[in-house]
Short mmCIF file of C-alpha atoms in Angstrom, two decimals:
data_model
loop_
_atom_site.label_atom_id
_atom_site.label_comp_id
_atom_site.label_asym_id
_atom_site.label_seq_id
_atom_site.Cartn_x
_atom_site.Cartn_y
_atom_site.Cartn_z
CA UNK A 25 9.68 4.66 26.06
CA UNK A 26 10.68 2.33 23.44
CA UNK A 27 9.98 1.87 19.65
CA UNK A 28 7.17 0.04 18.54
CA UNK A 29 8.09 -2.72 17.15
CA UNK A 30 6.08 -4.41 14.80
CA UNK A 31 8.08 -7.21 14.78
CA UNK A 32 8.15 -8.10 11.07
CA UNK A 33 7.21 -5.89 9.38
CA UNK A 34 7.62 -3.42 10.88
CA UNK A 35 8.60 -0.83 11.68
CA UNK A 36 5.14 0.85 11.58
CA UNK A 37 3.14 -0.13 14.15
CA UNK A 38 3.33 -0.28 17.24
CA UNK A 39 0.80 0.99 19.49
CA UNK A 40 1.59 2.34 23.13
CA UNK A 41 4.54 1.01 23.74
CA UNK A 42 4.44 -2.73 24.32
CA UNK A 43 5.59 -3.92 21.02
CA UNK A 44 8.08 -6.87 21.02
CA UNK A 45 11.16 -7.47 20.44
CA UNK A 46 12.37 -7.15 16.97
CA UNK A 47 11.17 -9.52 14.07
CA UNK A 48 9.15 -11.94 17.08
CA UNK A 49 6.42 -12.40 14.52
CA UNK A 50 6.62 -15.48 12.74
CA UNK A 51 6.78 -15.47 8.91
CA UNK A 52 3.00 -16.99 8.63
CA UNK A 53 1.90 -14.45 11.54
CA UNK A 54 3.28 -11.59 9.41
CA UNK A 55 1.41 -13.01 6.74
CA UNK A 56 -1.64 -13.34 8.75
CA UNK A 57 -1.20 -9.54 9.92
CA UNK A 58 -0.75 -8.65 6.18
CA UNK A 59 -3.88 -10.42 5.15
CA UNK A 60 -6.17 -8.51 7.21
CA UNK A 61 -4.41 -5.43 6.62
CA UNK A 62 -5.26 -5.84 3.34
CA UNK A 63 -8.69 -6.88 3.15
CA UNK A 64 -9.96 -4.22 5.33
CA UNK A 65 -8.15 -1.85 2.79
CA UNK A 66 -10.20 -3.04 0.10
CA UNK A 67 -13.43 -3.19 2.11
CA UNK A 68 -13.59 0.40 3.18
CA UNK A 69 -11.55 2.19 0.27
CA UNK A 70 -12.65 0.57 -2.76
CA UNK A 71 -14.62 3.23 -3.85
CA UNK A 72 -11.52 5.43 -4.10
CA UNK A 73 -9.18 2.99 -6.28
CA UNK A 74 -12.22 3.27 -8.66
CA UNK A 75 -12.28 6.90 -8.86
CA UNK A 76 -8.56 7.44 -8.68
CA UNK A 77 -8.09 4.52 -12.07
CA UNK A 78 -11.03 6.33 -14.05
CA UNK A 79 -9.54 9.46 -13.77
CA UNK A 80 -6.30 8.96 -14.60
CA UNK A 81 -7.68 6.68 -17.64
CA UNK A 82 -10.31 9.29 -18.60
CA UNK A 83 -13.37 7.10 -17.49
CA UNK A 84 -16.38 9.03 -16.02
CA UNK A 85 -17.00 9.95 -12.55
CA UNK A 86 -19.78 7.42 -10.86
CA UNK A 87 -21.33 6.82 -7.55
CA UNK A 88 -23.14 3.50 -8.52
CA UNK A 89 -21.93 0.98 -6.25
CA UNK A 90 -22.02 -1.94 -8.65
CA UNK A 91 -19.36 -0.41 -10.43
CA UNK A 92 -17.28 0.81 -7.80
CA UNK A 93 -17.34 -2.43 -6.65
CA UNK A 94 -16.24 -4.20 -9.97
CA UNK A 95 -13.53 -6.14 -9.27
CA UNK A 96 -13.51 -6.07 -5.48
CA UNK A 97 -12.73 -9.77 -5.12
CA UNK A 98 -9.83 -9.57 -7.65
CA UNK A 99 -8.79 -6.12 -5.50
CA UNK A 100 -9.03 -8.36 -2.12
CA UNK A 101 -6.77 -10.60 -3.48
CA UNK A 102 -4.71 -8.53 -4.74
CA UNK A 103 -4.09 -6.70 -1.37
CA UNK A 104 -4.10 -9.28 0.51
CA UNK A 105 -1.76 -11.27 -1.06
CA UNK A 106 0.38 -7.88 -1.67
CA UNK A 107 0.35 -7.11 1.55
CA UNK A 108 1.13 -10.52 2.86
CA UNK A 109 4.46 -10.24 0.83
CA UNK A 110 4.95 -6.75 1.81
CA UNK A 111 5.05 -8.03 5.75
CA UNK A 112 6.76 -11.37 5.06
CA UNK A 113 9.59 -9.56 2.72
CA UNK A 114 9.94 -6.86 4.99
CA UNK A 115 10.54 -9.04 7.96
CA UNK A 116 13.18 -11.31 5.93
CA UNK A 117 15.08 -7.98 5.05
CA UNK A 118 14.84 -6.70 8.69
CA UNK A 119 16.14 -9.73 10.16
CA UNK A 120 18.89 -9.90 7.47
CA UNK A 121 19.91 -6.15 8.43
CA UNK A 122 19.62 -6.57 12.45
CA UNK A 123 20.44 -10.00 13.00
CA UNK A 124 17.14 -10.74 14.81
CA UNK A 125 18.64 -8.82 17.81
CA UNK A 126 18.25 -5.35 17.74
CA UNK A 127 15.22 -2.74 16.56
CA UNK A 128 15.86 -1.82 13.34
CA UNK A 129 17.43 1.85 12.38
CA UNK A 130 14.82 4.41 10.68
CA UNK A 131 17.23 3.68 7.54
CA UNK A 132 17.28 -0.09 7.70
CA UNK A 133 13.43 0.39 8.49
CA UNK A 134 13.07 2.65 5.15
CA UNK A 135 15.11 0.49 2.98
CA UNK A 136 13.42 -3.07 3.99
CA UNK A 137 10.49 -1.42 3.34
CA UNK A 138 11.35 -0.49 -0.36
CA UNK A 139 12.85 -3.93 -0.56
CA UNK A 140 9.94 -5.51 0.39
CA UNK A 141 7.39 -2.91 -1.73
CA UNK A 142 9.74 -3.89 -5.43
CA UNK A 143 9.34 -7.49 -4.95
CA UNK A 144 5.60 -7.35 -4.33
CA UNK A 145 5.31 -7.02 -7.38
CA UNK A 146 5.76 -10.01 -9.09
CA UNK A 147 2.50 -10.60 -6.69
CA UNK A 148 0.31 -8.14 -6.85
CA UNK A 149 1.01 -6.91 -10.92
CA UNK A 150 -0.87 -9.79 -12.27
CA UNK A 151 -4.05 -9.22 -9.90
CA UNK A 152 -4.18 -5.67 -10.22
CA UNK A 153 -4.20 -6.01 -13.85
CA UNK A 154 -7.32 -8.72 -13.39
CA UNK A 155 -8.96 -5.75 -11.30
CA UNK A 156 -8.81 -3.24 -13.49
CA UNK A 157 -9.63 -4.67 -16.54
CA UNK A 158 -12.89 -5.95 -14.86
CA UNK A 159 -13.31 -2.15 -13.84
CA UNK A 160 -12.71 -1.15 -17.38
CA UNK A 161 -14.72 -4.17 -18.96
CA UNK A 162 -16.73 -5.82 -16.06
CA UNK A 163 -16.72 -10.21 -16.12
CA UNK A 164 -15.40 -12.65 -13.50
CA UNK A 165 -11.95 -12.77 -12.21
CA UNK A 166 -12.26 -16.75 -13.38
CA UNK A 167 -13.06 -14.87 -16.97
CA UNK A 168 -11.16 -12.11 -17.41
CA UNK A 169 -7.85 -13.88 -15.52
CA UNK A 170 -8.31 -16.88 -18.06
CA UNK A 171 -8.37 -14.60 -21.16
CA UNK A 172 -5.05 -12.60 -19.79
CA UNK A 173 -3.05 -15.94 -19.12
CA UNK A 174 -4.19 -16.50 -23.31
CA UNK A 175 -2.21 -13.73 -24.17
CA UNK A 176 0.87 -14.99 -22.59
CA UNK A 177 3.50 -13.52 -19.78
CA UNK A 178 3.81 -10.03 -22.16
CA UNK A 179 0.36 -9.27 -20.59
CA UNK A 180 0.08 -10.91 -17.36
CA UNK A 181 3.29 -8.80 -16.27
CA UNK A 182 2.66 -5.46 -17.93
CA UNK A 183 2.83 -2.34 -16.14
CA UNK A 184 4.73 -5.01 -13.03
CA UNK A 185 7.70 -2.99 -13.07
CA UNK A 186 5.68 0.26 -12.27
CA UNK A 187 3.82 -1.12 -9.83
CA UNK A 188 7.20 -2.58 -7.80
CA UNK A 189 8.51 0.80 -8.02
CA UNK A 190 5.26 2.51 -6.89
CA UNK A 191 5.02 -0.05 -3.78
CA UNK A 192 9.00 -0.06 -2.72
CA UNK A 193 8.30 3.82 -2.49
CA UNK A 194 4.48 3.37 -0.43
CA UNK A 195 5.94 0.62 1.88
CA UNK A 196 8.89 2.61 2.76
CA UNK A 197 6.55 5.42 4.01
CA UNK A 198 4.06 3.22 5.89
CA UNK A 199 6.76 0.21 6.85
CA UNK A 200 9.61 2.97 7.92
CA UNK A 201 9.07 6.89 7.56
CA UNK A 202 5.83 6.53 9.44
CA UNK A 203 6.97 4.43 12.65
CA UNK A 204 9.94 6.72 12.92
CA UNK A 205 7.88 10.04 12.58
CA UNK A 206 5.41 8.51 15.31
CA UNK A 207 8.13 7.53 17.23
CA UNK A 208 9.84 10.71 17.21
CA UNK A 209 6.42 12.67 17.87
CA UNK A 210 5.39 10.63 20.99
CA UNK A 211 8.81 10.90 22.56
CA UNK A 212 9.53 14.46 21.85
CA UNK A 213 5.93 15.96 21.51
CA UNK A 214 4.22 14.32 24.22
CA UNK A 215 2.91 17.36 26.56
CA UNK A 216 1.23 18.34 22.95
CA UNK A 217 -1.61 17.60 21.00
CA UNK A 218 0.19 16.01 18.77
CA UNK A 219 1.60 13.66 20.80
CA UNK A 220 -0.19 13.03 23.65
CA UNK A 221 -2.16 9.43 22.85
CA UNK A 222 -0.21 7.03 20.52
CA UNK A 223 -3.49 7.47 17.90
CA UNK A 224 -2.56 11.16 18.11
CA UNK A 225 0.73 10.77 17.33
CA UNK A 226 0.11 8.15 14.64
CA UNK A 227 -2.34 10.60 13.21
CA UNK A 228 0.21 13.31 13.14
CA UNK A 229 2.91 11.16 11.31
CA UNK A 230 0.11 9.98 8.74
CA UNK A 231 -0.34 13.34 7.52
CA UNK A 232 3.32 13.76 7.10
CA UNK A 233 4.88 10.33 5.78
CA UNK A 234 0.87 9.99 3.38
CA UNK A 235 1.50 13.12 1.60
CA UNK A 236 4.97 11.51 1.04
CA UNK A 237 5.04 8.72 -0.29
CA UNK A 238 1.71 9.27 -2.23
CA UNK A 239 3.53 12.05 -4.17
CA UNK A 240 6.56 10.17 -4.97
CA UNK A 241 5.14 7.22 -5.90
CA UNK A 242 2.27 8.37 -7.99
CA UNK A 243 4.22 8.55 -11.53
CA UNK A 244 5.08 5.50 -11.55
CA UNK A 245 0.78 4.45 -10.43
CA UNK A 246 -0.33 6.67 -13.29
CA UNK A 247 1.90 5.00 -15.89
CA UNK A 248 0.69 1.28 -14.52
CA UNK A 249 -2.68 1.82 -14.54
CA UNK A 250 -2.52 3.34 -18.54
CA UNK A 251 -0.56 0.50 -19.57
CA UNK A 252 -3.15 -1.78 -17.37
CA UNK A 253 -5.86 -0.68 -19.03
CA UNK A 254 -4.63 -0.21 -22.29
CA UNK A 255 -3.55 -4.36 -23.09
CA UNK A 256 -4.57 -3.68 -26.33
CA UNK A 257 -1.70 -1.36 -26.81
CA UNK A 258 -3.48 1.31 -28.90
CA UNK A 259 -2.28 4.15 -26.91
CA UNK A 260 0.10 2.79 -24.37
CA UNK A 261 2.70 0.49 -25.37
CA UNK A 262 5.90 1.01 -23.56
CA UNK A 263 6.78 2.36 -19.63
CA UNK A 264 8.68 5.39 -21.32
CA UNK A 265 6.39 5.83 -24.18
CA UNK A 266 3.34 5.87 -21.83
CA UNK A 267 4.68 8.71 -19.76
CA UNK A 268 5.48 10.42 -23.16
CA UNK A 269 2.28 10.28 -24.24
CA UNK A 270 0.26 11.56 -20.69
CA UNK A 271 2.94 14.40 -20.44
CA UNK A 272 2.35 15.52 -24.70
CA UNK A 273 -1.03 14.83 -23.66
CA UNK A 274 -1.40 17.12 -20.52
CA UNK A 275 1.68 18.47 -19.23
CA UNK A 276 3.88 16.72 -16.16
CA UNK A 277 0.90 17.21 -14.48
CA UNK A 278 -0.66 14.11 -15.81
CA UNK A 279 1.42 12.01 -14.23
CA UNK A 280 -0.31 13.20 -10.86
CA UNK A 281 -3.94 12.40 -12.55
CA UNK A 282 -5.92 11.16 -9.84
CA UNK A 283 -3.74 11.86 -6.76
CA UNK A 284 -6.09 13.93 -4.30
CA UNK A 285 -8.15 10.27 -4.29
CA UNK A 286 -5.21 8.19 -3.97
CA UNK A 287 -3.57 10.26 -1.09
CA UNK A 288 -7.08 10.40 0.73
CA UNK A 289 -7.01 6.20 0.40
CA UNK A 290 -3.67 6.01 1.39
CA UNK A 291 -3.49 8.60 4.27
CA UNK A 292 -6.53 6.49 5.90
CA UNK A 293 -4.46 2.73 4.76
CA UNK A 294 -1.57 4.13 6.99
CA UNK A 295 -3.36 5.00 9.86
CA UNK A 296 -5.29 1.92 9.08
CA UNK A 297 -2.42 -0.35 8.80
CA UNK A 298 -0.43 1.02 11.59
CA UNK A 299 -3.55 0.46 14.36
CA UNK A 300 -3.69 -3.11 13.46
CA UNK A 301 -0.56 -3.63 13.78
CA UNK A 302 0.14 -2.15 16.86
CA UNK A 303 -3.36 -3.20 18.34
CA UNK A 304 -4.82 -6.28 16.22
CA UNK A 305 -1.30 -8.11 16.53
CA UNK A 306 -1.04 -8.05 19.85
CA UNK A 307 -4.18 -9.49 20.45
CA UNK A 308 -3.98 -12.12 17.81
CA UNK A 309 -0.55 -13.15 18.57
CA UNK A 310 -0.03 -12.76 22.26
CA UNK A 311 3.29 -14.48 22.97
CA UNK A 312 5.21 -12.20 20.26
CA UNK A 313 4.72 -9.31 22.72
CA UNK A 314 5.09 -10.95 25.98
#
C-alpha cells in the first residue's frame, strides 16, 4: 500500500490508496481544494469559533444564531483564502524539498506544513481581525474593514504574527503529523479497528495529531484573539505584554482559555479536511490521480 498523496498539499489526505503521484495538483487546483476546505469549515463550525473567541475574551455564553453567525462571511473568507495559501504554500515547499519526484518524508511533510501555516498569515490576520471585531461589535465586513484600513497597517496586522505561529503549528498537524499517523495506522493496524477502513484509520490519527496541534498552538490563538479584540489597546497592547496580562490575570492557564471548543472544531476540520482531500480531489480533478 502506498502513501496518500495529496499531491500539494499534502501530505494529509489521501483516501484508500489511489492518491497520485507527488505534488500532481496544480497550483490553482490546490487552491480550489483549499477553498472548499475552507468554506465547509466555516459552514458547519462557526458556532464554535464564536464560543471559543468569547471565552477567551470574557464575552457571554450564547446560543442565538444571529450572533454566532456574526461575521460568517468575513470568517468564509478568511478560511478560504487561508486555506487556499495553506495548500498552494505547502505544495511550493513540498516540491522545493522533493523535487517533484518523490512522496515527501513525514519530516519534509511536517515542516512544509509549518512553512506554509507562518506565511498564511499575512492572509488570513487581516480577515480574522474583520471577523472578530464584527463578533465583538456587529456591522458589515464593507464597514468594519473600511474603518480598520483608517487606522493604518499598526491595526490591520495586529495580532498577524500570532496567528502565523498558531497556523505553522495547526498545518503541520493536519498537512503532516496526521497523513503520517494514518499512514502508519492503516499499514500496521489493519486487522484492527483502528485500521481497518481508511475513515477508521483517519479517525484514529485525528484524535491523536487534533489533541496536538490544538494544544501547542493555542497560546499563541489566545494572545491573537485579545490583541484582536482589544484595537483600542486598553488592555492589550503588545504580544508579550498580552500574555503578561492573561497569565497575572489567571494563571498559565489562561493561555488555554477556550481550548475544549477549539480542539472539538479542529478535531472535526482534520477529519474534515483530510476526506476531501482524499475523496473530493479525486473526483474534481481526475487526471492528477490517474
Amino acid at each position: 500500500s502506498h502513501s496518500p498523496r495529496v499531491t500539494v498539499p499534502l501530505s494529509h489526505r489521501s483516501s484508500a490508496f489511489l492518491m497520485p503521484a507527488p505534488n500532481r495538483l496544480s497550483d490553482l487546483e490546490n487552491c480550489a481544494i483549499g477553498a472548499i476546505c475552507g468554506t465547509a469549515d466555516t459552514t458547519l463550525l462557526q458556532s464554535t469559533n464564536y464560543w471559543k473567541n468569547a471565552q477567551q475574551q470574557r464575552l457571554p455564553f450564547t446560543m442565538n444564531p444571529a450572533v454566532l453567525y456574526r461575521g460568517y462571511s468575513a470568517n468564509v473568507l478568511n478560511n478560504g483564502f487561508c486555506l487556499m495559501t495553506q495548500f498552494y504554500l505547502n505544495g511550493i515547499a513540498k516540491r522545493m524539498l522533493t523535487g517533484g519526484a518523490r512522496e515527501a518524508t513525514p519530516a519534509e511533510q511536517i515542516g512544509s506544513g509549518f512553512a506554509a501555516g507562518l506565511g498564511s498569515g499575512v492572509v488570513c490576520g487581516p480577515l480574522e481581525l474583520i471577523m472578530i471585531q464584527q463578533q465583538r461589535k456587529g456591522g458589515t465586513i464593507l464597514s468594519v474593514g473600511g474603518d480598520l484600513a483608517r487606522g493604518g497597517p499598526s491595526i490591520v496586522s495586529r495580532g498577524m504574527l500570532a496567528l502565523g505561529l498558531r497556523e505553522g503549528i495547526y498545518c503541520a498537524g493536519f498537512m503532516g503529523i496526521l497523513p503520517a499517523v494514518r499512514k502508519h495506522i492503516r499499514e500496521t493496524y489493519a486487522h484492527t479497528p483502528f485500521g481497518q477502513s481508511e475513515d477508521a484509520a483517519r479517525l484514529t490519527a485525528t484524535f491523536i495529531a487534533g489533541p496536538i496541534c490544538a494544544f501547542a498552538s493555542h497560546p499563541p490563538d489566545t494572545v491573537k484573539t485579545c490583541m484582536q479584540g482589544d484595537i483600542e489597546q486598553v488592555r492589550f497592547k503588545g504580544y508579550g505584554q498580552s500574555a503578561g496580562v492573561l497569565v497575572a490575570e489567571s494563571g498559565i492557564a489562561a493561555l488555554w482559555r477556550g481550548m475544549p471548543w477549539r480542539l472539538f472544531r479542529q478535531c472535526c476540520a482534520v477529519f474534515l479536511f483530510d476526506k476531501i482531500s482524499a475523496e473530493v480531489a479525486p473526483r474534481l480533478f481526475p487526471h492528477a490521480f490517474r
